[in-house]
Tab-separated table of C-alpha atoms in Angstrom:
chain	number	residue	atom	x	y	z
A	774	ASP	CA	12.850	-5.827	-20.925
A	775	GLY	CA	9.933	-6.062	-18.486
A	776	GLY	CA	9.735	-3.638	-15.618
A	777	ILE	CA	8.191	-0.645	-13.934
A	778	THR	CA	8.972	2.875	-15.102
A	779	GLN	CA	8.432	5.865	-12.859
A	780	SER	CA	8.766	9.436	-14.050
A	781	PRO	CA	10.016	11.982	-13.438
A	782	LYS	CA	12.955	11.008	-11.236
A	783	TYR	CA	12.844	14.370	-9.427
A	784	LEU	CA	9.864	16.692	-9.060
A	785	PHE	CA	9.367	20.029	-7.365
A	786	ARG	CA	6.031	21.338	-6.145
A	787	LYS	CA	5.039	24.911	-5.438
A	788	GLU	CA	2.601	25.783	-2.671
A	789	GLY	CA	-1.007	25.162	-3.677
A	790	GLN	CA	-0.045	23.101	-6.714
A	791	ASN	CA	-1.141	19.587	-7.652
A	792	VAL	CA	1.491	17.353	-9.214
A	793	THR	CA	1.146	13.960	-10.911
A	794	LEU	CA	3.652	11.126	-10.706
A	795	SER	CA	3.658	8.601	-13.514
A	796	CYS	CA	3.930	4.810	-13.143
A	797	GLU	CA	3.884	2.409	-16.098
A	798	GLN	CA	4.463	-1.361	-16.045
A	799	ASN	CA	4.875	-3.887	-18.864
A	800	LEU	CA	4.873	-6.980	-16.631
A	801	ASN	CA	1.191	-7.681	-17.329
A	802	HIS	CA	0.536	-7.501	-13.576
A	803	ASP	CA	-3.013	-7.002	-12.354
A	804	ALA	CA	-2.241	-5.222	-9.077
A	805	MET	CA	-0.402	-1.930	-8.619
A	806	TYR	CA	0.588	0.048	-5.528
A	807	TRP	CA	1.886	3.431	-4.440
A	808	TYR	CA	4.123	3.846	-1.385
A	809	ARG	CA	5.706	6.758	0.344
A	810	GLN	CA	9.156	6.285	1.899
A	811	ASP	CA	10.437	8.631	4.612
A	812	PRO	CA	13.699	8.187	6.552
A	813	GLY	CA	13.259	5.821	9.499
A	814	GLN	CA	9.629	5.006	8.654
A	815	GLY	CA	9.849	2.290	6.035
A	816	LEU	CA	7.312	2.076	3.228
A	817	ARG	CA	3.777	3.293	3.839
A	818	LEU	CA	0.954	2.332	1.488
A	819	ILE	CA	-0.924	5.235	-0.115
A	820	TYR	CA	-3.266	3.531	-2.611
A	821	TYR	CA	-3.516	0.189	-4.354
A	822	SER	CA	-5.456	-1.239	-7.275
A	823	GLN	CA	-6.274	-4.872	-7.947
A	824	ILE	CA	-7.888	-4.386	-11.357
A	825	VAL	CA	-8.592	-1.685	-13.919
A	826	ASN	CA	-11.103	0.986	-12.840
A	827	ASP	CA	-10.877	-0.080	-9.188
A	828	PHE	CA	-8.629	1.130	-6.374
A	829	GLN	CA	-8.593	1.267	-2.569
A	830	LYS	CA	-7.112	3.596	0.002
A	831	GLY	CA	-4.058	2.484	1.870
A	832	ASP	CA	-2.857	3.665	5.253
A	833	ILE	CA	-2.057	7.276	4.316
A	834	ALA	CA	-4.386	8.214	1.429
A	835	GLU	CA	-5.310	11.728	2.609
A	836	GLY	CA	-4.050	14.388	0.206
A	837	TYR	CA	-3.493	11.911	-2.635
A	838	SER	CA	-5.597	10.637	-5.546
A	839	VAL	CA	-5.127	7.928	-8.179
A	840	SER	CA	-6.744	6.530	-11.313
A	841	ARG	CA	-6.493	3.150	-13.024
A	842	GLU	CA	-7.893	3.529	-16.545
A	843	LYS	CA	-5.412	1.112	-18.107
A	844	LYS	CA	-3.860	-2.085	-16.757
A	845	GLU	CA	-0.315	-0.828	-17.329
A	846	SER	CA	-0.728	2.656	-15.821
A	847	PHE	CA	-1.383	3.883	-12.267
A	848	PRO	CA	-0.671	7.631	-11.898
A	849	LEU	CA	-0.579	9.287	-8.471
A	850	THR	CA	-1.619	12.918	-7.926
A	851	VAL	CA	-0.247	14.704	-4.889
A	852	THR	CA	-2.783	17.424	-4.170
A	853	SER	CA	-2.354	20.742	-2.390
A	854	ALA	CA	-4.183	19.156	0.561
A	855	GLN	CA	-1.090	17.056	1.289
A	856	LYS	CA	0.765	19.392	3.641
A	857	ASN	CA	3.976	17.415	3.922
A	858	PRO	CA	4.579	15.971	0.453
A	859	THR	CA	8.388	15.897	0.530
A	860	ALA	CA	9.282	12.186	0.266
A	861	PHE	CA	10.467	9.389	-2.003
A	862	TYR	CA	7.491	7.843	-3.843
A	863	LEU	CA	7.620	4.239	-5.007
A	864	CYS	CA	5.299	2.425	-7.384
A	865	ALA	CA	5.032	-1.372	-7.360
A	866	SER	CA	3.101	-4.131	-9.093
A	867	SER	CA	2.308	-7.786	-8.463
A	868	GLN	CA	0.548	-10.659	-10.206
A	869	GLY	CA	-3.135	-10.901	-9.403
A	870	ALA	CA	-4.532	-11.668	-6.008
A	871	GLY	CA	-2.768	-13.372	-3.152
A	872	ASN	CA	0.583	-12.756	-1.630
A	873	GLN	CA	2.740	-12.535	-4.692
A	874	PRO	CA	5.938	-10.522	-4.277
A	875	GLN	CA	5.832	-6.923	-5.385
A	876	HIS	CA	8.229	-5.469	-7.926
A	877	PHE	CA	9.244	-1.837	-7.663
A	878	GLY	CA	10.148	1.056	-9.898
A	879	ASP	CA	13.086	3.340	-9.127
A	880	GLY	CA	11.009	6.028	-7.478
A	881	THR	CA	10.277	9.731	-7.773
A	882	ARG	CA	11.712	12.188	-5.278
A	883	LEU	CA	9.271	15.029	-4.613
A	884	SER	CA	10.389	18.248	-2.961
A	885	ILE	CA	8.710	21.531	-2.045
A	886	LEU	CA	9.958	24.736	-3.658
B	930	GLN	CA	4.207	-1.412	18.903
B	931	LYS	CA	4.887	-1.862	15.187
B	932	GLU	CA	3.756	-5.082	13.506
B	933	VAL	CA	7.246	-5.584	12.072
B	934	GLU	CA	10.431	-4.569	13.877
B	935	GLN	CA	13.812	-4.240	12.194
B	936	ASP	CA	17.027	-2.804	13.607
B	937	PRO	CA	17.932	0.234	11.465
B	938	GLY	CA	21.672	-0.227	11.885
B	939	PRO	CA	23.990	0.830	10.403
B	940	LEU	CA	25.712	-2.531	10.429
B	941	SER	CA	29.350	-2.393	9.354
B	942	VAL	CA	31.249	-5.589	8.476
B	943	PRO	CA	34.551	-6.371	6.726
B	944	GLU	CA	34.532	-7.889	3.257
B	945	GLY	CA	34.139	-11.673	3.379
B	946	ALA	CA	32.177	-11.710	6.642
B	947	ILE	CA	28.879	-13.519	7.157
B	948	VAL	CA	26.073	-11.030	7.668
B	949	SER	CA	22.919	-11.742	9.651
B	950	LEU	CA	19.916	-9.455	9.207
B	951	ASN	CA	16.756	-9.983	11.228
B	952	CYS	CA	13.133	-8.979	11.635
B	953	THR	CA	10.593	-9.806	14.309
B	954	TYR	CA	6.855	-9.541	13.932
B	955	SER	CA	3.811	-9.662	16.171
B	956	ASN	CA	0.977	-10.775	13.855
B	957	SER	CA	0.743	-14.565	13.520
B	958	ALA	CA	-1.373	-14.113	10.360
B	959	PHE	CA	1.757	-13.389	8.301
B	960	GLN	CA	2.502	-16.343	6.056
B	961	TYR	CA	4.655	-14.935	3.268
B	962	PHE	CA	8.049	-13.383	3.861
B	963	MET	CA	10.290	-11.399	1.580
B	964	TRP	CA	13.644	-9.662	1.668
B	965	TYR	CA	14.398	-6.681	-0.530
B	966	ARG	CA	17.672	-4.867	-1.173
B	967	GLN	CA	17.546	-1.128	-1.777
B	968	TYR	CA	20.460	0.918	-3.050
B	969	SER	CA	20.504	4.657	-2.433
B	970	ARG	CA	18.025	6.572	-4.615
B	971	LYS	CA	16.731	3.347	-6.155
B	972	GLY	CA	13.646	1.178	-5.702
B	973	PRO	CA	13.706	-2.015	-3.606
B	974	GLU	CA	14.812	-5.151	-5.468
B	975	LEU	CA	13.354	-8.532	-4.482
B	976	LEU	CA	16.049	-10.874	-3.114
B	977	MET	CA	14.185	-13.728	-1.454
B	978	TYR	CA	10.570	-14.919	-1.179
B	979	THR	CA	9.538	-17.670	1.218
B	980	TYR	CA	6.298	-19.182	2.440
B	981	SER	CA	5.856	-20.327	6.051
B	982	SER	CA	8.696	-21.732	8.157
B	983	GLY	CA	11.989	-23.115	6.897
B	984	ASN	CA	15.078	-22.137	4.934
B	985	LYS	CA	15.633	-21.064	1.360
B	986	GLU	CA	19.016	-20.623	-0.276
B	987	ASP	CA	19.958	-18.665	-3.397
B	988	GLY	CA	23.654	-18.276	-4.078
B	989	ARG	CA	25.251	-16.369	-1.203
B	990	PHE	CA	21.852	-15.584	0.353
B	991	THR	CA	19.869	-17.737	2.787
B	992	ALA	CA	16.449	-16.767	4.124
B	993	GLN	CA	15.224	-18.373	7.319
B	994	VAL	CA	11.713	-18.212	8.783
B	995	ASP	CA	10.784	-19.317	12.307
B	996	LYS	CA	7.035	-18.809	12.673
B	997	SER	CA	6.958	-20.178	16.213
B	998	SER	CA	9.279	-17.379	17.324
B	999	LYS	CA	7.881	-14.824	14.822
B	1000	TYR	CA	11.418	-14.211	13.593
B	1001	ILE	CA	12.935	-14.103	10.128
B	1002	SER	CA	16.558	-13.793	9.069
B	1003	LEU	CA	18.626	-13.156	5.958
B	1004	PHE	CA	22.194	-14.453	5.896
B	1005	ILE	CA	24.736	-13.179	3.399
B	1006	ARG	CA	27.880	-15.282	2.997
B	1007	ASP	CA	31.191	-13.932	1.712
B	1008	SER	CA	29.892	-10.369	1.850
B	1009	GLN	CA	31.102	-7.951	-0.830
B	1010	PRO	CA	31.279	-4.135	-0.953
B	1011	SER	CA	28.499	-4.330	-3.580
B	1012	ASP	CA	26.229	-5.748	-0.847
B	1013	SER	CA	26.305	-2.337	0.852
B	1014	ALA	CA	22.665	-1.248	0.782
B	1015	THR	CA	19.536	-1.082	2.923
B	1016	TYR	CA	17.771	-4.419	3.424
B	1017	LEU	CA	14.013	-4.420	3.957
B	1018	CYS	CA	11.961	-7.314	5.238
B	1019	ALA	CA	8.330	-7.570	4.127
B	1020	MET	CA	5.453	-9.829	5.135
B	1021	GLY	CA	2.039	-10.723	3.755
B	1022	LYS	CA	-1.066	-12.468	5.029
B	1023	GLY	CA	-3.427	-14.995	3.414
B	1024	ALA	CA	-4.284	-15.280	-0.274
B	1025	GLY	CA	-7.491	-13.901	-1.788
B	1026	THR	CA	-6.768	-10.215	-1.590
B	1027	ALA	CA	-4.339	-7.853	-3.209
B	1028	SER	CA	-0.795	-8.515	-2.134
B	1029	LYS	CA	-0.665	-5.933	0.630
B	1030	LEU	CA	2.624	-6.169	2.430
B	1031	THR	CA	3.905	-4.825	5.722
B	1032	PHE	CA	7.500	-3.625	5.582
B	1033	GLY	CA	10.199	-3.264	8.178
B	1034	THR	CA	11.999	0.074	8.327
B	1035	GLY	CA	15.167	-1.414	6.814
B	1036	THR	CA	18.693	-2.185	8.041
B	1037	ARG	CA	21.552	-0.255	6.461
B	1038	LEU	CA	24.545	-2.522	5.740
B	1039	GLN	CA	28.060	-1.296	4.991
B	1040	VAL	CA	30.650	-3.822	3.797
B	1041	THR	CA	34.160	-2.388	4.087
B	1042	LEU	CA	37.321	-3.353	2.200
């Protein structure tokens, strides 16, 4: 069954700690995205990648980092520089360039200990 | 002013009612329009995808785009309790780049028995 898998479902971060959220897709999509969802604010784009070994900052990239070493994987690291990391994080993918619809995973909820 | 405006609700309707969900936007460059359904603690699920103005029907769902008024709608006929969720509109611009989308904040729908 094709889809996007995000793990873990819940994650807790201590002060000063970096944490990494996993995103894997088997849809053979070229493009992948990371969003942050906060109540009343909709989805905000953190980073996106159109092809392997290339990625661009979105609207709220500060305090986050990504890598795209494989087509199917796009992990997101929430660094200690991100002062308000508590949110629901969503990973998505789409086919190639152009305005193809994005398909989402089921998210990771990150909280501060 | 946000590029995409969506009433957050909540919208409460009785089972069997026709539901109308709407978004307005300010950027005439948007050409692609999507509706997603999001259940609590889950990722958004693509419901409808349309290009430019006009109507598109899929089962109980109809998506309508009026580019002249910068207004899109999603109609749900014979609404069911299982339709209770948050509905997000999303919009994209021209082809040639990664499929960056702009999302509304979502409308929470409650269908009561």
